[in-house]
Amino acid sequence: MAPVRLRRLNRWLVEDMLEDLAGLYAESRATAPGEAYRCPGRQNFLNRLTTDMRRPGFAMVIGETDRLMGCAFGFPARGDGSWWFGLDGVLPRSIDQLTPTDRVFAFGDILIRPHLQDRGLARRVQERLLTDHQASLGAALVDRADRATSAAFRSWGWLDVGELRRPAGPTRFRALVLPVGERTTARLEGLVTMPGGGGPGGP
């Protein structure tokens, strides 16, 4: 297989790829037989993406060969701490201290084509976004019922902060963070759930 190239897209380039991105979402979020949870459909994904594209600082990084292999997108989280509204319990102090510095990048999603030979692509696209924005921390919300996606994020190095629910909707999310650099990781160790383990955020 040809090497996967990374490319950063602005919102206008993303608009030209919406159908390809929706196809990637459908393939990467396909539910295995027997699973009770069903991921929202293509249109729901496109609605979320369109909303995120309007946010200040929106960016996307894609991985491609002769076709789209994966992507990650998001925007800088606001420094007022509103990203964490609805979190059960207390936000770890190290995260609370980072939030006002505008160095937290909120991921809308990370999508990787199934059975891809380049197993490091997820880490590459997320690290590219974080580096480009000089972020110290990535943040993401995953539906609590979507265990497969939560497991994928943890395998990519994400840590579990706890459970969160937005006031406008009934869905409960797992709040996940991805520290950048040894110093940030060391500050979070012991305060959040490490990949594959228990802890304050739960399994």
Short mmCIF file of C-alpha atoms in Angstrom, two decimals:
data_model
loop_
_atom_site.label_atom_id
_atom_site.label_comp_id
_atom_site.label_asym_id
_atom_site.label_seq_id
_atom_site.Cartn_x
_atom_site.Cartn_y
_atom_site.Cartn_z
CA MET A 1 0.00 0.00 0.00
CA ALA A 2 1.24 3.51 -0.81
CA PRO A 3 2.31 5.65 2.17
CA VAL A 4 -0.48 7.72 3.69
CA ARG A 5 0.11 11.44 3.18
CA LEU A 6 -1.21 14.06 5.60
CA ARG A 7 -2.88 17.22 4.35
CA ARG A 8 -4.47 20.06 6.29
CA LEU A 9 -7.76 21.45 4.99
CA ASN A 10 -9.53 24.71 5.67
CA ARG A 11 -13.33 24.89 5.74
CA TRP A 12 -13.62 25.67 2.01
CA LEU A 13 -11.62 22.59 1.02
CA VAL A 14 -13.69 20.50 3.46
CA GLU A 15 -16.88 21.60 1.70
CA ASP A 16 -15.59 20.01 -1.51
CA MET A 17 -15.09 16.68 0.28
CA LEU A 18 -18.29 16.35 2.29
CA GLU A 19 -19.55 13.24 0.51
CA ASP A 20 -16.17 11.48 0.81
CA LEU A 21 -16.05 12.38 4.50
CA ALA A 22 -19.58 11.10 5.06
CA GLY A 23 -18.58 7.83 3.40
CA LEU A 24 -15.52 7.56 5.63
CA TYR A 25 -17.72 8.16 8.67
CA ALA A 26 -20.19 5.46 7.63
CA GLU A 27 -17.42 2.93 7.04
CA SER A 28 -15.38 3.71 10.16
CA ARG A 29 -18.43 3.77 12.45
CA ALA A 30 -20.15 0.68 11.05
CA THR A 31 -21.72 -1.30 13.89
CA ALA A 32 -20.63 -4.90 14.33
CA PRO A 33 -23.39 -7.55 14.26
CA GLY A 34 -24.89 -8.11 17.69
CA GLU A 35 -23.98 -4.69 19.10
CA ALA A 36 -26.87 -2.86 20.73
CA TYR A 37 -25.50 0.63 20.08
CA ARG A 38 -26.04 2.19 16.66
CA CYS A 39 -23.98 5.22 15.67
CA PRO A 40 -25.91 8.21 14.30
CA GLY A 41 -26.26 8.24 10.52
CA ARG A 42 -24.42 10.11 7.77
CA GLN A 43 -26.67 13.17 7.91
CA ASN A 44 -26.14 13.55 11.64
CA PHE A 45 -22.40 13.47 11.03
CA LEU A 46 -22.65 16.06 8.26
CA ASN A 47 -24.75 18.32 10.49
CA ARG A 48 -22.14 18.12 13.26
CA LEU A 49 -19.31 18.76 10.84
CA THR A 50 -21.10 21.75 9.29
CA THR A 51 -21.65 23.23 12.75
CA ASP A 52 -18.00 22.73 13.71
CA MET A 53 -16.84 24.28 10.44
CA ARG A 54 -18.41 27.59 11.51
CA ARG A 55 -16.42 27.75 14.74
CA PRO A 56 -13.36 30.03 14.96
CA GLY A 57 -10.12 28.22 14.27
CA PHE A 58 -11.74 25.14 12.70
CA ALA A 59 -9.22 22.83 11.03
CA MET A 60 -9.10 19.34 9.58
CA VAL A 61 -6.21 17.03 8.78
CA ILE A 62 -6.77 14.14 6.38
CA GLY A 63 -4.69 11.09 5.55
CA GLU A 64 -4.86 10.02 1.92
CA THR A 65 -3.31 7.75 -0.67
CA ASP A 66 -5.32 7.49 -3.88
CA ARG A 67 -8.38 7.82 -1.63
CA LEU A 68 -9.34 9.19 1.76
CA MET A 69 -8.00 6.95 4.56
CA GLY A 70 -8.69 8.97 7.70
CA CYS A 71 -9.25 12.40 9.18
CA ALA A 72 -9.40 14.40 12.39
CA PHE A 73 -11.05 17.76 12.86
CA GLY A 74 -11.90 20.26 15.54
CA PHE A 75 -11.39 23.77 16.85
CA PRO A 76 -9.72 25.57 19.78
CA ALA A 77 -11.82 25.30 22.94
CA ARG A 78 -12.95 28.59 24.43
CA GLY A 79 -10.90 29.73 27.40
CA ASP A 80 -13.99 30.35 29.55
CA GLY A 81 -14.25 26.66 30.43
CA SER A 82 -17.60 26.18 28.70
CA TRP A 83 -16.33 22.98 27.05
CA TRP A 84 -16.46 21.28 30.46
CA PHE A 85 -19.96 22.48 31.45
CA GLY A 86 -22.06 19.52 32.57
CA LEU A 87 -19.13 17.42 33.82
CA ASP A 88 -19.97 15.20 36.80
CA GLY A 89 -17.55 15.82 39.64
CA VAL A 90 -14.56 18.13 39.77
CA LEU A 91 -12.33 18.84 36.80
CA PRO A 92 -8.70 17.90 37.61
CA ARG A 93 -6.78 21.04 38.56
CA SER A 94 -4.15 20.51 35.86
CA ILE A 95 -6.88 20.62 33.18
CA ASP A 96 -8.65 23.55 34.84
CA GLN A 97 -5.38 25.50 34.79
CA LEU A 98 -4.77 24.78 31.10
CA THR A 99 -8.24 25.81 29.93
CA PRO A 100 -7.86 29.63 30.23
CA THR A 101 -4.55 29.53 28.32
CA ASP A 102 -6.36 28.78 25.02
CA ARG A 103 -4.15 25.72 24.56
CA VAL A 104 -6.96 23.15 24.63
CA PHE A 105 -8.06 21.84 21.21
CA ALA A 106 -11.53 20.30 20.99
CA PHE A 107 -11.80 17.37 18.56
CA GLY A 108 -15.08 16.93 16.74
CA ASP A 109 -14.10 13.44 15.61
CA ILE A 110 -11.28 11.15 14.48
CA LEU A 111 -12.17 8.74 11.68
CA ILE A 112 -9.90 5.99 10.39
CA ARG A 113 -10.80 3.53 7.63
CA PRO A 114 -11.16 0.01 9.10
CA HIS A 115 -8.42 -2.58 8.52
CA LEU A 116 -5.95 0.13 7.53
CA GLN A 117 -2.38 -1.18 7.47
CA ASP A 118 -1.01 2.18 8.70
CA ARG A 119 -1.96 1.63 12.35
CA GLY A 120 -0.36 4.90 13.40
CA LEU A 121 -2.54 7.13 11.24
CA ALA A 122 -4.91 8.09 14.06
CA ARG A 123 -2.01 9.30 16.18
CA ARG A 124 -0.48 11.13 13.22
CA VAL A 125 -3.60 13.13 12.32
CA GLN A 126 -4.41 14.06 15.92
CA GLU A 127 -0.81 15.04 16.68
CA ARG A 128 -0.68 17.19 13.53
CA LEU A 129 -3.73 19.17 14.62
CA LEU A 130 -2.42 19.63 18.16
CA THR A 131 1.02 20.71 16.93
CA ASP A 132 -0.40 23.15 14.38
CA HIS A 133 -2.45 24.83 17.12
CA GLN A 134 0.36 24.70 19.72
CA ALA A 135 -2.09 22.92 22.02
CA SER A 136 -1.12 21.30 25.30
CA LEU A 137 -4.28 19.21 25.54
CA GLY A 138 -6.80 17.60 23.22
CA ALA A 139 -10.41 17.24 24.39
CA ALA A 140 -13.22 15.10 22.99
CA LEU A 141 -16.70 13.87 23.89
CA VAL A 142 -17.83 10.34 23.02
CA ASP A 143 -21.35 9.00 23.56
CA ARG A 144 -21.24 6.91 26.73
CA ALA A 145 -23.06 4.08 24.97
CA ASP A 146 -20.53 3.99 22.10
CA ARG A 147 -18.04 1.62 23.69
CA ALA A 148 -16.24 0.83 20.42
CA THR A 149 -15.33 4.47 19.78
CA SER A 150 -14.31 5.01 23.41
CA ALA A 151 -12.04 1.97 23.18
CA ALA A 152 -10.51 3.28 19.94
CA PHE A 153 -9.76 6.67 21.49
CA ARG A 154 -8.13 5.03 24.50
CA SER A 155 -5.97 2.91 22.20
CA TRP A 156 -4.79 6.18 20.61
CA GLY A 157 -3.63 7.53 23.97
CA TRP A 158 -6.74 9.36 25.24
CA LEU A 159 -7.53 9.47 28.96
CA ASP A 160 -10.95 9.45 30.64
CA VAL A 161 -11.89 12.49 32.76
CA GLY A 162 -15.44 11.42 33.60
CA GLU A 163 -19.03 11.70 32.46
CA LEU A 164 -20.61 14.83 30.99
CA ARG A 165 -24.06 15.86 29.78
CA ARG A 166 -24.87 18.99 27.84
CA PRO A 167 -27.91 20.93 29.14
CA ALA A 168 -29.52 20.93 25.68
CA GLY A 169 -29.67 17.16 25.19
CA PRO A 170 -30.22 13.80 26.90
CA THR A 171 -27.02 12.11 25.69
CA ARG A 172 -24.38 11.37 28.30
CA PHE A 173 -20.78 11.52 27.11
CA ARG A 174 -17.41 10.30 28.22
CA ALA A 175 -15.11 13.33 28.45
CA LEU A 176 -11.68 12.36 27.13
CA VAL A 177 -8.39 14.24 27.05
CA LEU A 178 -5.12 13.77 25.18
CA PRO A 179 -2.11 15.38 26.88
CA VAL A 180 0.69 16.73 24.71
CA GLY A 181 4.27 16.30 25.92
CA GLU A 182 5.76 14.57 28.94
CA ARG A 183 5.11 17.45 31.32
CA THR A 184 1.36 17.58 30.66
CA THR A 185 1.08 13.79 30.76
CA ALA A 186 2.88 13.66 34.11
CA ARG A 187 0.53 16.27 35.58
CA LEU A 188 -2.51 14.20 34.59
CA GLU A 189 -1.23 10.78 35.65
CA GLY A 190 -3.16 9.49 38.62
CA LEU A 191 -5.90 12.09 38.13
CA VAL A 192 -7.66 10.51 35.16
CA THR A 193 -8.24 7.01 33.83
CA MET A 194 -5.24 5.66 31.94
CA PRO A 195 -5.84 3.56 28.78
CA GLY A 196 -7.05 0.08 29.60
CA GLY A 197 -7.48 0.75 33.31
CA GLY A 198 -9.99 1.92 35.88
CA GLY A 199 -9.94 5.14 37.79
CA PRO A 200 -12.01 8.23 38.42
CA GLY A 201 -13.63 8.13 34.99
CA GLY A 202 -14.61 4.47 35.19
CA PRO A 203 -14.18 1.80 32.50
#
